[in-house]
mmCIF file of C-alpha atoms in Angstrom:
data_model
loop_
_atom_site.group_PDB
_atom_site.id
_atom_site.type_symbol
_atom_site.label_atom_id
_atom_site.label_comp_id
_atom_site.label_asym_id
_atom_site.label_seq_id
_atom_site.Cartn_x
_atom_site.Cartn_y
_atom_site.Cartn_z
ATOM 1 C CA MET X 1 101.259 52.641 119.915
ATOM 2 C CA THR X 2 102.366 55.523 117.683
ATOM 3 C CA CYS X 3 100.623 57.992 119.994
ATOM 4 C CA THR X 4 102.583 56.661 122.974
ATOM 5 C CA ARG X 5 105.889 56.954 121.135
ATOM 6 C CA GLU X 6 105.081 60.507 120.144
ATOM 7 C CA ARG X 7 104.191 61.420 123.725
ATOM 8 C CA LEU X 8 107.449 59.898 124.987
ATOM 9 C CA ARG X 9 109.439 61.761 122.346
ATOM 10 C CA ARG X 10 107.824 65.088 123.286
ATOM 11 C CA ALA X 11 108.376 64.448 126.998
ATOM 12 C CA ALA X 12 112.030 63.628 126.380
ATOM 13 C CA GLN X 13 112.455 66.815 124.353
ATOM 14 C CA ARG X 14 110.987 68.887 127.188
ATOM 15 C CA VAL X 15 113.388 67.312 129.673
ATOM 16 C CA TRP X 16 116.464 67.711 127.476
ATOM 17 C CA HIS X 17 115.702 71.212 126.293
ATOM 18 C CA GLY X 18 114.163 72.439 129.547
ATOM 19 C CA GLU X 19 117.535 72.554 131.331
ATOM 20 C CA ALA X 20 119.479 74.395 128.660
ATOM 21 C CA GLY X 21 120.711 77.185 130.957
ATOM 22 C CA ALA X 22 120.748 75.244 134.228
ATOM 23 C CA SER X 23 124.494 74.685 134.392
ATOM 24 C CA THR X 24 125.188 78.365 133.728
ATOM 25 C CA ALA X 25 122.849 79.365 136.554
ATOM 26 C CA GLU X 26 124.496 76.851 138.884
ATOM 27 C CA TYR X 27 127.930 78.245 138.072
ATOM 28 C CA ALA X 28 126.690 81.779 138.682
ATOM 29 C CA ILE X 29 125.293 80.848 142.097
ATOM 30 C CA THR X 30 128.539 79.078 143.002
ATOM 31 C CA VAL X 31 130.609 82.105 141.992
ATOM 32 C CA LEU X 32 128.375 84.417 144.024
ATOM 33 C CA ALA X 33 128.680 82.151 147.066
ATOM 34 C CA ALA X 34 132.474 82.050 146.694
ATOM 35 C CA CYS X 35 132.615 85.845 146.455
ATOM 36 C CA GLY X 36 130.487 86.166 149.576
ATOM 37 C CA PHE X 37 132.735 83.732 151.444
ATOM 38 C CA ALA X 38 135.812 85.653 150.293
ATOM 39 C CA ALA X 39 134.286 88.915 151.517
ATOM 40 C CA VAL X 40 133.679 87.383 154.939
ATOM 41 C CA LEU X 41 137.275 86.115 155.074
ATOM 42 C CA VAL X 42 138.648 89.526 154.103
ATOM 43 C CA ALA X 43 136.548 91.185 156.800
ATOM 44 C CA LEU X 44 137.772 88.691 159.397
ATOM 45 C CA LEU X 45 141.407 88.968 158.396
ATOM 46 C CA ALA X 46 141.231 92.764 158.371
ATOM 47 C CA SER X 47 140.331 92.838 162.073
ATOM 48 C CA GLY X 48 143.245 93.382 164.442
ATOM 49 C CA GLU X 49 142.404 90.491 166.777
ATOM 50 C CA VAL X 50 142.405 87.850 164.072
ATOM 51 C CA ARG X 51 145.574 89.297 162.564
ATOM 52 C CA GLU X 52 147.332 89.055 165.963
ATOM 53 C CA ILE X 53 146.195 85.452 166.454
ATOM 54 C CA LEU X 54 147.393 84.428 162.991
ATOM 55 C CA LEU X 55 150.680 86.277 163.439
ATOM 56 C CA GLY X 56 151.197 84.482 166.757
ATOM 57 C CA ILE X 57 150.541 81.082 165.164
ATOM 58 C CA ILE X 58 152.911 81.785 162.278
ATOM 59 C CA THR X 59 155.608 83.167 164.571
ATOM 60 C CA SER X 60 155.467 80.159 166.902
ATOM 61 C CA ALA X 61 155.545 77.757 163.951
ATOM 62 C CA LEU X 62 158.594 79.488 162.475
ATOM 63 C CA ALA X 63 160.332 79.605 165.874
ATOM 64 C CA LYS X 64 159.904 75.843 166.315
ATOM 65 C CA GLY X 65 161.373 75.208 162.873
ATOM 66 C CA SER X 66 164.676 76.949 163.555
#
């Protein structure tokens, strides 16, 4: 019985201590994905066609409001 308790304790320690840096790695991956998405958005918004479409949408929305 003591051997089983010791094995459970060691297994629990491996689980608890094995993920010590996991949340930091997850945050780093999320930040990298957000930066990549932002780069794609900047590239899209820098193109003339997308800028004209957005300007048209904003202009029509403001014209309807007045």
